[in-house]
Amino acid sequence: MKKVRFGKTGLMVSRVAFGGIPIQRISVPDAVGVVRKAIDLGVNFIDTANGYGDSEEKIGLAIKDTPRADLVLASKSMARDKKTLAEHIDLSLMRLGVDYLDLYQLHNVSTPQGREAAFAEGGAYEALTEAVAAGKVRFLGFSSHNIPLAMRIMQEIDFSTVQLPFNYVDDSAANEAIPLAEELDMGFIAMKPFGGGLLSDAGLSIKYLLQFDSIVPDPGIERLTEIEEIVRVVESVESGEGLTAVDRAAIDKVREEMGDRWCHRCDYCQPCPAKVGISTVLTVESFIRRMSYDGIITLARQGIETGRNCVECRACVSRCPYKLDIPKLIKEKMDIWDRYLAEHK
């Protein structure tokens, strides 16, 4: 598979990455098999996180016989304080069975409060810089669901990479964030290339993203058939088969069907007077599609349950740039959540 320069890191990475979140749902042998298959097919960039259940351990087992120099390994943490972030880096190294990580990212820096905590004295960023000095991490990055906030961080802090949502429906990063990353020579990781499970056609999704030479799509992979299909699409694009008129018409149809009834996770609707984690509640289906039951309970249940606090004051509606009927959507998503819980009793 073709390799591309990953921004100022200078690393040469595969045209697509392997996203490690879904393998927490499958058995160890199956997870090891799918990671090794990806490597065999030419994928050398593997991205996971401290909070993705046992994803790091499974990846560690899968890569133990692969020369370390052949891989670009990335992980990330939601910790915002120095002590916890440093512990998470060491834990990632142990789980993955490696001496260093090519990239470590502050995970989901999407609110002003989270940003302030991470970069304050004694914050997580201090642990990142110390990890680089100690040789535990080579390059630093961050991920976010708030593009305007992310762009401020990109200009203020000397990160090597940024990871933002980007797909043919949630395409706002194309206007300013991707050009800014190119200007700053930052590697750009496109998270949610399938819209967190909302977009089912891998061909459309990957071909759309590969129009952008400077980005690396990071699809979550769970099955052998998924990575095989994605690599086939990449190879077809590399051989000159881009988006066709039929593809573009199909994309336009999906965009029209989805309309404005989905959450972009910009969090402009916040703060909620009733303390509802609106973007978490409105993306409950994405959690269900991508994560194991235990993973959802550990990482997301507390946030999802805040949907029960909604008093339909509609303060959020006036703030939403996409004019979503948020209280109505919260009711719909909580019904989905309750059905999911009932199925797992």
mmCIF file of C-alpha atoms in Angstrom:
data_model
loop_
_atom_site.group_PDB
_atom_site.id
_atom_site.type_symbol
_atom_site.label_atom_id
_atom_site.label_comp_id
_atom_site.label_asym_id
_atom_site.label_seq_id
_atom_site.Cartn_x
_atom_site.Cartn_y
_atom_site.Cartn_z
ATOM 1 C CA MET A 1 0.000 0.000 0.000
ATOM 2 C CA LYS A 2 1.135 3.522 -0.784
ATOM 3 C CA LYS A 3 2.678 5.419 2.130
ATOM 4 C CA VAL A 4 2.230 9.151 2.690
ATOM 5 C CA ARG A 5 4.244 11.664 4.681
ATOM 6 C CA PHE A 6 2.525 12.274 8.015
ATOM 7 C CA GLY A 7 3.052 15.992 8.421
ATOM 8 C CA LYS A 8 6.003 17.361 10.357
ATOM 9 C CA THR A 9 6.564 13.979 12.013
ATOM 10 C CA GLY A 10 8.205 12.884 8.770
ATOM 11 C CA LEU A 11 6.778 9.409 9.355
ATOM 12 C CA MET A 12 5.615 7.494 6.298
ATOM 13 C CA VAL A 13 2.231 5.979 7.077
ATOM 14 C CA SER A 14 -0.197 3.805 5.147
ATOM 15 C CA ARG A 15 -2.936 5.601 3.227
ATOM 16 C CA VAL A 16 -5.406 4.401 5.868
ATOM 17 C CA ALA A 17 -4.907 3.629 9.542
ATOM 18 C CA PHE A 18 -6.268 0.791 11.668
ATOM 19 C CA GLY A 19 -8.659 2.150 14.294
ATOM 20 C CA GLY A 20 -8.518 0.018 17.426
ATOM 21 C CA ILE A 21 -11.795 0.811 19.163
ATOM 22 C CA PRO A 22 -14.027 -2.034 17.831
ATOM 23 C CA ILE A 23 -11.682 -4.943 18.608
ATOM 24 C CA GLN A 24 -12.566 -4.658 22.283
ATOM 25 C CA ARG A 25 -15.846 -6.373 21.319
ATOM 26 C CA ILE A 26 -14.302 -9.502 19.814
ATOM 27 C CA SER A 27 -12.291 -12.443 21.114
ATOM 28 C CA VAL A 28 -8.530 -12.295 21.507
ATOM 29 C CA PRO A 29 -7.857 -14.713 18.608
ATOM 30 C CA ASP A 30 -10.207 -12.800 16.314
ATOM 31 C CA ALA A 31 -8.687 -9.453 17.284
ATOM 32 C CA VAL A 32 -5.137 -10.697 16.800
ATOM 33 C CA GLY A 33 -6.140 -12.104 13.429
ATOM 34 C CA VAL A 34 -7.688 -8.902 12.127
ATOM 35 C CA VAL A 35 -4.750 -6.739 13.263
ATOM 36 C CA ARG A 36 -2.259 -9.096 11.622
ATOM 37 C CA LYS A 37 -4.344 -9.159 8.451
ATOM 38 C CA ALA A 38 -4.246 -5.371 8.306
ATOM 39 C CA ILE A 39 -0.470 -5.412 8.664
ATOM 40 C CA ASP A 40 -0.163 -8.102 5.982
ATOM 41 C CA LEU A 41 -2.217 -5.903 3.637
ATOM 42 C CA GLY A 42 0.149 -2.982 4.118
ATOM 43 C CA VAL A 43 -1.439 -1.000 6.956
ATOM 44 C CA ASN A 44 1.397 0.187 9.198
ATOM 45 C CA PHE A 45 -0.421 2.889 11.208
ATOM 46 C CA ILE A 46 -2.366 1.578 14.221
ATOM 47 C CA ASP A 47 -4.326 3.991 16.416
ATOM 48 C CA THR A 48 -5.888 3.015 19.734
ATOM 49 C CA ALA A 49 -6.473 4.527 23.186
ATOM 50 C CA ASN A 50 -6.050 3.868 26.869
ATOM 51 C CA GLY A 51 -9.829 3.866 27.283
ATOM 52 C CA TYR A 52 -10.651 1.356 24.546
ATOM 53 C CA GLY A 53 -11.128 -1.618 26.854
ATOM 54 C CA ASP A 54 -8.568 -4.330 26.072
ATOM 55 C CA SER A 55 -7.729 -2.951 22.614
ATOM 56 C CA GLU A 56 -4.119 -2.147 23.527
ATOM 57 C CA GLU A 57 -3.476 -5.620 24.943
ATOM 58 C CA LYS A 58 -4.903 -7.297 21.844
ATOM 59 C CA ILE A 59 -2.852 -5.116 19.549
ATOM 60 C CA GLY A 60 0.223 -5.883 21.638
ATOM 61 C CA LEU A 61 -0.294 -9.603 21.125
ATOM 62 C CA ALA A 62 -0.842 -9.104 17.401
ATOM 63 C CA ILE A 63 2.315 -7.076 16.793
ATOM 64 C CA LYS A 64 4.787 -8.934 19.016
ATOM 65 C CA ASP A 65 6.464 -10.644 16.048
ATOM 66 C CA THR A 66 6.402 -7.585 13.774
ATOM 67 C CA PRO A 67 9.601 -5.485 13.657
ATOM 68 C CA ARG A 68 8.925 -2.355 15.676
ATOM 69 C CA ALA A 69 10.373 -0.101 12.969
ATOM 70 C CA ASP A 70 7.749 -1.382 10.525
ATOM 71 C CA LEU A 71 4.884 0.084 12.566
ATOM 72 C CA VAL A 72 3.594 3.520 13.517
ATOM 73 C CA LEU A 73 1.800 3.105 16.845
ATOM 74 C CA ALA A 74 -0.478 5.747 18.330
ATOM 75 C CA SER A 75 -2.480 5.862 21.522
ATOM 76 C CA LYS A 76 -4.242 8.520 23.545
ATOM 77 C CA SER A 77 -5.721 9.360 26.935
ATOM 78 C CA MET A 78 -8.610 11.375 28.324
ATOM 79 C CA ALA A 79 -6.563 12.295 31.413
ATOM 80 C CA ARG A 80 -6.210 16.009 31.992
ATOM 81 C CA ASP A 81 -3.718 15.996 34.873
ATOM 82 C CA LYS A 82 -0.008 15.275 34.650
ATOM 83 C CA LYS A 83 0.129 12.331 37.047
ATOM 84 C CA THR A 84 -2.685 10.333 35.440
ATOM 85 C CA LEU A 85 -1.524 11.021 31.897
ATOM 86 C CA ALA A 86 1.995 9.835 32.755
ATOM 87 C CA GLU A 87 0.540 6.651 34.251
ATOM 88 C CA HIS A 88 -1.546 6.093 31.120
ATOM 89 C CA ILE A 89 1.493 6.421 28.861
ATOM 90 C CA ASP A 90 3.351 3.795 30.888
ATOM 91 C CA LEU A 91 0.283 1.561 30.845
ATOM 92 C CA SER A 92 -0.014 1.885 27.061
ATOM 93 C CA LEU A 93 3.636 0.919 26.646
ATOM 94 C CA MET A 94 3.177 -2.121 28.865
ATOM 95 C CA ARG A 95 -0.044 -3.253 27.197
ATOM 96 C CA LEU A 96 1.354 -2.843 23.707
ATOM 97 C CA GLY A 97 4.646 -4.456 24.681
ATOM 98 C CA VAL A 98 6.809 -1.697 23.195
ATOM 99 C CA ASP A 99 9.495 0.688 24.434
ATOM 100 C CA TYR A 100 8.096 3.785 22.762
ATOM 101 C CA LEU A 101 5.028 5.127 20.995
ATOM 102 C CA ASP A 102 5.328 7.034 17.754
ATOM 103 C CA LEU A 103 2.397 9.254 18.678
ATOM 104 C CA TYR A 104 0.541 10.004 21.898
ATOM 105 C CA GLN A 105 -2.530 12.211 21.837
ATOM 106 C CA LEU A 106 -4.645 14.153 24.282
ATOM 107 C CA HIS A 107 -7.995 12.491 23.684
ATOM 108 C CA ASN A 108 -11.171 14.481 22.983
ATOM 109 C CA VAL A 109 -10.138 17.990 23.962
ATOM 110 C CA SER A 110 -13.535 19.396 23.054
ATOM 111 C CA THR A 111 -14.472 21.881 25.782
ATOM 112 C CA PRO A 112 -12.815 25.064 27.051
ATOM 113 C CA GLN A 113 -12.674 23.494 30.503
ATOM 114 C CA GLY A 114 -10.875 20.410 29.239
ATOM 115 C CA ARG A 115 -8.465 22.532 27.261
ATOM 116 C CA GLU A 116 -7.685 24.728 30.264
ATOM 117 C CA ALA A 117 -7.056 21.733 32.522
ATOM 118 C CA ALA A 118 -4.803 19.942 30.030
ATOM 119 C CA PHE A 119 -2.512 22.931 29.479
ATOM 120 C CA ALA A 120 -2.488 24.332 33.009
ATOM 121 C CA GLU A 121 0.457 23.945 35.375
ATOM 122 C CA GLY A 122 0.466 20.296 36.423
ATOM 123 C CA GLY A 123 -1.747 19.413 33.473
ATOM 124 C CA ALA A 124 -1.574 16.528 31.032
ATOM 125 C CA TYR A 125 0.520 18.426 28.496
ATOM 126 C CA GLU A 126 3.437 18.524 30.926
ATOM 127 C CA ALA A 127 3.403 14.729 31.081
ATOM 128 C CA LEU A 128 3.448 14.556 27.281
ATOM 129 C CA THR A 129 6.513 16.761 26.958
ATOM 130 C CA GLU A 130 8.311 14.815 29.673
ATOM 131 C CA ALA A 131 7.475 11.543 27.920
ATOM 132 C CA VAL A 132 9.088 12.891 24.746
ATOM 133 C CA ALA A 133 12.202 13.925 26.683
ATOM 134 C CA ALA A 134 12.358 10.444 28.222
ATOM 135 C CA GLY A 135 12.104 8.720 24.830
ATOM 136 C CA LYS A 136 8.750 7.109 25.608
ATOM 137 C CA VAL A 137 6.901 9.084 22.928
ATOM 138 C CA ARG A 138 8.206 10.496 19.651
ATOM 139 C CA PHE A 139 5.465 12.937 18.628
ATOM 140 C CA LEU A 140 2.478 14.642 20.232
ATOM 141 C CA GLY A 141 -1.049 15.192 18.998
ATOM 142 C CA PHE A 142 -4.612 15.686 20.147
ATOM 143 C CA SER A 143 -8.132 14.773 19.099
ATOM 144 C CA SER A 144 -11.266 16.863 19.351
ATOM 145 C CA HIS A 145 -14.921 16.972 18.330
ATOM 146 C CA ASN A 146 -15.008 20.766 18.479
ATOM 147 C CA ILE A 147 -13.408 22.107 15.317
ATOM 148 C CA PRO A 148 -13.256 25.829 16.232
ATOM 149 C CA LEU A 149 -11.624 24.956 19.576
ATOM 150 C CA ALA A 150 -9.285 22.509 17.860
ATOM 151 C CA MET A 151 -8.162 25.170 15.412
ATOM 152 C CA ARG A 152 -7.256 27.494 18.266
ATOM 153 C CA ILE A 153 -5.206 24.746 19.896
ATOM 154 C CA MET A 154 -3.509 23.965 16.568
ATOM 155 C CA GLN A 155 -2.320 27.572 16.359
ATOM 156 C CA GLU A 156 -1.340 27.938 20.012
ATOM 157 C CA ILE A 157 0.415 24.635 20.811
ATOM 158 C CA ASP A 158 3.145 22.979 18.750
ATOM 159 C CA PHE A 159 1.414 19.640 18.184
ATOM 160 C CA SER A 160 2.548 17.391 15.337
ATOM 161 C CA THR A 161 -0.882 15.904 14.587
ATOM 162 C CA VAL A 162 -4.587 16.533 14.994
ATOM 163 C CA GLN A 163 -7.493 14.076 14.840
ATOM 164 C CA LEU A 164 -10.946 15.411 13.958
ATOM 165 C CA PRO A 165 -14.260 13.971 12.708
ATOM 166 C CA PHE A 166 -14.345 14.003 8.936
ATOM 167 C CA ASN A 167 -16.522 12.142 6.465
ATOM 168 C CA TYR A 168 -18.719 13.000 3.513
ATOM 169 C CA VAL A 169 -21.613 14.029 5.744
ATOM 170 C CA ASP A 170 -19.716 15.638 8.603
ATOM 171 C CA ASP A 171 -17.391 17.510 6.268
ATOM 172 C CA SER A 172 -16.924 20.852 8.035
ATOM 173 C CA ALA A 173 -13.207 20.186 8.612
ATOM 174 C CA ALA A 174 -12.617 20.557 4.869
ATOM 175 C CA ASN A 175 -13.263 24.287 4.910
ATOM 176 C CA GLU A 176 -10.683 25.512 7.408
ATOM 177 C CA ALA A 177 -9.233 22.799 9.674
ATOM 178 C CA ILE A 178 -7.607 20.698 6.950
ATOM 179 C CA PRO A 179 -6.104 23.733 5.173
ATOM 180 C CA LEU A 180 -4.797 24.947 8.546
ATOM 181 C CA ALA A 181 -3.237 21.547 9.256
ATOM 182 C CA GLU A 182 -1.551 21.687 5.854
ATOM 183 C CA GLU A 183 -0.280 25.216 6.537
ATOM 184 C CA LEU A 184 1.143 24.104 9.898
ATOM 185 C CA ASP A 185 2.457 20.830 8.408
ATOM 186 C CA MET A 186 0.442 18.787 10.906
ATOM 187 C CA GLY A 187 -0.559 15.210 10.253
ATOM 188 C CA PHE A 188 -4.365 15.041 9.978
ATOM 189 C CA ILE A 189 -6.194 11.910 11.156
ATOM 190 C CA ALA A 190 -9.791 11.647 9.964
ATOM 191 C CA MET A 191 -11.766 10.047 12.772
ATOM 192 C CA LYS A 192 -15.251 8.642 12.178
ATOM 193 C CA PRO A 193 -14.739 8.121 8.428
ATOM 194 C CA PHE A 194 -17.990 6.112 8.494
ATOM 195 C CA GLY A 195 -19.779 8.642 10.673
ATOM 196 C CA GLY A 196 -19.493 6.488 13.779
ATOM 197 C CA GLY A 197 -21.374 3.710 11.999
ATOM 198 C CA LEU A 198 -23.959 5.920 10.265
ATOM 199 C CA LEU A 199 -22.403 5.454 6.819
ATOM 200 C CA SER A 200 -22.391 1.879 5.604
ATOM 201 C CA ASP A 201 -20.793 2.088 2.149
ATOM 202 C CA ALA A 202 -17.022 1.763 2.612
ATOM 203 C CA GLY A 203 -16.408 2.496 -1.029
ATOM 204 C CA LEU A 204 -18.096 5.885 -0.906
ATOM 205 C CA SER A 205 -16.599 6.801 2.456
ATOM 206 C CA ILE A 206 -12.998 5.913 1.692
ATOM 207 C CA LYS A 207 -12.990 7.227 -1.884
ATOM 208 C CA TYR A 208 -14.393 10.541 -0.652
ATOM 209 C CA LEU A 209 -11.667 10.908 1.978
ATOM 210 C CA LEU A 210 -8.821 9.894 -0.286
ATOM 211 C CA GLN A 211 -9.530 12.965 -2.419
ATOM 212 C CA PHE A 212 -7.652 14.804 0.331
ATOM 213 C CA ASP A 213 -3.992 13.923 -0.072
ATOM 214 C CA SER A 214 -2.908 15.204 3.320
ATOM 215 C CA ILE A 215 -5.271 13.213 5.557
ATOM 216 C CA VAL A 216 -5.217 9.675 6.920
ATOM 217 C CA PRO A 217 -8.645 8.048 7.430
ATOM 218 C CA ASP A 218 -8.820 6.041 10.659
ATOM 219 C CA PRO A 219 -11.668 3.512 10.335
ATOM 220 C CA GLY A 220 -12.454 1.272 13.272
ATOM 221 C CA ILE A 221 -11.941 -2.312 12.153
ATOM 222 C CA GLU A 222 -13.605 -5.376 13.655
ATOM 223 C CA ARG A 223 -13.737 -8.014 10.895
ATOM 224 C CA LEU A 224 -11.367 -9.417 8.312
ATOM 225 C CA THR A 225 -13.878 -8.619 5.578
ATOM 226 C CA GLU A 226 -13.884 -4.945 6.621
ATOM 227 C CA ILE A 227 -10.143 -4.415 6.295
ATOM 228 C CA GLU A 228 -10.064 -6.411 3.080
ATOM 229 C CA GLU A 229 -12.792 -4.246 1.563
ATOM 230 C CA ILE A 230 -11.161 -1.008 2.697
ATOM 231 C CA VAL A 231 -7.787 -2.017 1.261
ATOM 232 C CA ARG A 232 -9.446 -2.942 -2.038
ATOM 233 C CA VAL A 233 -10.962 0.542 -2.172
ATOM 234 C CA VAL A 234 -7.607 2.161 -1.391
ATOM 235 C CA GLU A 235 -5.917 0.131 -4.110
ATOM 236 C CA SER A 236 -8.608 1.065 -6.618
ATOM 237 C CA VAL A 237 -8.066 4.755 -5.851
ATOM 238 C CA GLU A 238 -4.298 4.346 -6.125
ATOM 239 C CA SER A 239 -4.816 2.811 -9.574
ATOM 240 C CA GLY A 240 -6.768 5.876 -10.694
ATOM 241 C CA GLU A 241 -10.380 5.093 -9.835
ATOM 242 C CA GLY A 242 -11.700 8.123 -7.988
ATOM 243 C CA LEU A 243 -15.223 9.197 -7.185
ATOM 244 C CA THR A 244 -17.518 8.698 -10.155
ATOM 245 C CA ALA A 245 -20.634 10.656 -11.047
ATOM 246 C CA VAL A 246 -22.657 7.732 -9.689
ATOM 247 C CA ASP A 247 -20.700 7.894 -6.419
ATOM 248 C CA ARG A 248 -21.287 11.616 -6.066
ATOM 249 C CA ALA A 249 -24.998 11.172 -6.685
ATOM 250 C CA ALA A 250 -25.106 8.462 -4.001
ATOM 251 C CA ILE A 251 -23.328 10.771 -1.552
ATOM 252 C CA ASP A 252 -25.772 13.573 -2.284
ATOM 253 C CA LYS A 253 -28.664 11.173 -1.675
ATOM 254 C CA VAL A 254 -27.291 10.094 1.722
ATOM 255 C CA ARG A 255 -26.730 13.710 2.714
ATOM 256 C CA GLU A 256 -30.308 14.537 1.756
ATOM 257 C CA GLU A 257 -31.708 11.561 3.645
ATOM 258 C CA MET A 258 -29.755 12.369 6.801
ATOM 259 C CA GLY A 259 -30.688 16.014 6.641
ATOM 260 C CA ASP A 260 -29.974 17.898 9.840
ATOM 261 C CA ARG A 261 -31.178 15.307 12.353
ATOM 262 C CA TRP A 262 -27.750 14.183 13.535
ATOM 263 C CA CYS A 263 -25.425 15.633 16.111
ATOM 264 C CA HIS A 264 -22.124 17.130 14.936
ATOM 265 C CA ARG A 265 -20.764 17.082 18.523
ATOM 266 C CA CYS A 266 -19.721 20.724 18.354
ATOM 267 C CA ASP A 267 -21.219 21.250 21.855
ATOM 268 C CA TYR A 268 -22.372 24.755 21.025
ATOM 269 C CA CYS A 269 -25.635 23.695 22.706
ATOM 270 C CA GLN A 270 -23.899 23.715 26.068
ATOM 271 C CA PRO A 271 -24.086 24.511 28.916
ATOM 272 C CA CYS A 272 -27.316 22.656 29.627
ATOM 273 C CA PRO A 273 -29.160 23.972 32.719
ATOM 274 C CA ALA A 274 -30.165 20.385 33.563
ATOM 275 C CA LYS A 275 -26.593 19.065 33.081
ATOM 276 C CA VAL A 276 -27.509 16.836 30.126
ATOM 277 C CA GLY A 277 -24.477 15.602 28.189
ATOM 278 C CA ILE A 278 -26.294 16.347 24.953
ATOM 279 C CA SER A 279 -23.726 15.227 22.391
ATOM 280 C CA THR A 280 -23.132 11.983 24.290
ATOM 281 C CA VAL A 281 -26.853 11.214 24.423
ATOM 282 C CA LEU A 282 -27.427 12.072 20.766
ATOM 283 C CA THR A 283 -24.627 9.759 19.608
ATOM 284 C CA VAL A 284 -25.708 6.737 21.650
ATOM 285 C CA GLU A 285 -26.140 4.644 18.489
ATOM 286 C CA SER A 286 -22.505 5.214 17.614
ATOM 287 C CA PHE A 287 -21.443 3.863 21.020
ATOM 288 C CA ILE A 288 -23.676 0.835 20.555
ATOM 289 C CA ARG A 289 -22.265 0.094 17.101
ATOM 290 C CA ARG A 290 -18.602 0.573 17.999
ATOM 291 C CA MET A 291 -18.161 -0.587 21.577
ATOM 292 C CA SER A 292 -18.722 -3.614 23.735
ATOM 293 C CA TYR A 293 -21.405 -3.537 26.421
ATOM 294 C CA ASP A 294 -18.763 -3.395 29.156
ATOM 295 C CA GLY A 295 -16.972 -0.600 27.319
ATOM 296 C CA ILE A 296 -20.134 1.480 27.047
ATOM 297 C CA ILE A 297 -20.992 0.931 30.700
ATOM 298 C CA THR A 298 -17.488 1.974 31.752
ATOM 299 C CA LEU A 299 -16.969 4.944 29.459
ATOM 300 C CA ALA A 300 -20.352 6.262 28.391
ATOM 301 C CA ARG A 301 -23.194 5.140 30.609
ATOM 302 C CA GLN A 302 -22.891 8.015 33.060
ATOM 303 C CA GLY A 303 -23.065 10.554 30.241
ATOM 304 C CA ILE A 304 -25.902 8.802 28.418
ATOM 305 C CA GLU A 305 -27.987 8.572 31.585
ATOM 306 C CA THR A 306 -27.944 12.369 31.890
ATOM 307 C CA GLY A 307 -30.533 12.327 29.097
ATOM 308 C CA ARG A 308 -33.105 11.493 31.769
ATOM 309 C CA ASN A 309 -32.543 14.969 33.236
ATOM 310 C CA CYS A 310 -33.940 16.798 30.189
ATOM 311 C CA VAL A 311 -36.773 19.171 31.152
ATOM 312 C CA GLU A 312 -37.367 20.353 27.573
ATOM 313 C CA CYS A 313 -36.447 23.943 28.359
ATOM 314 C CA ARG A 314 -35.189 24.220 24.763
ATOM 315 C CA ALA A 315 -32.272 26.490 25.664
ATOM 316 C CA CYS A 316 -30.124 24.124 23.617
ATOM 317 C CA VAL A 317 -32.242 24.518 20.484
ATOM 318 C CA SER A 318 -31.526 28.220 20.165
ATOM 319 C CA ARG A 319 -27.775 27.563 20.440
ATOM 320 C CA CYS A 320 -27.559 24.664 17.994
ATOM 321 C CA PRO A 321 -26.076 25.895 14.676
ATOM 322 C CA TYR A 322 -27.816 22.993 12.914
ATOM 323 C CA LYS A 323 -31.240 23.836 14.409
ATOM 324 C CA LEU A 324 -31.816 20.338 15.766
ATOM 325 C CA ASP A 325 -34.925 19.694 17.830
ATOM 326 C CA ILE A 326 -32.678 18.453 20.620
ATOM 327 C CA PRO A 327 -35.309 17.602 23.269
ATOM 328 C CA LYS A 328 -37.183 15.468 20.739
ATOM 329 C CA LEU A 329 -33.985 13.727 19.700
ATOM 330 C CA ILE A 330 -33.034 13.106 23.334
ATOM 331 C CA LYS A 331 -36.332 11.275 23.849
ATOM 332 C CA GLU A 332 -35.694 9.145 20.762
ATOM 333 C CA LYS A 333 -32.133 8.301 21.786
ATOM 334 C CA MET A 334 -33.113 7.443 25.361
ATOM 335 C CA ASP A 335 -35.700 5.016 23.981
ATOM 336 C CA ILE A 336 -32.911 3.373 21.962
ATOM 337 C CA TRP A 337 -30.718 3.282 25.065
ATOM 338 C CA ASP A 338 -33.445 1.695 27.192
ATOM 339 C CA ARG A 339 -34.043 -0.991 24.575
ATOM 340 C CA TYR A 340 -30.313 -1.702 24.478
ATOM 341 C CA LEU A 341 -30.160 -2.033 28.267
ATOM 342 C CA ALA A 342 -33.170 -4.342 28.255
ATOM 343 C CA GLU A 343 -31.492 -6.590 25.683
ATOM 344 C CA HIS A 344 -28.438 -6.956 27.916
ATOM 345 C CA LYS A 345 -30.175 -7.745 31.197
#
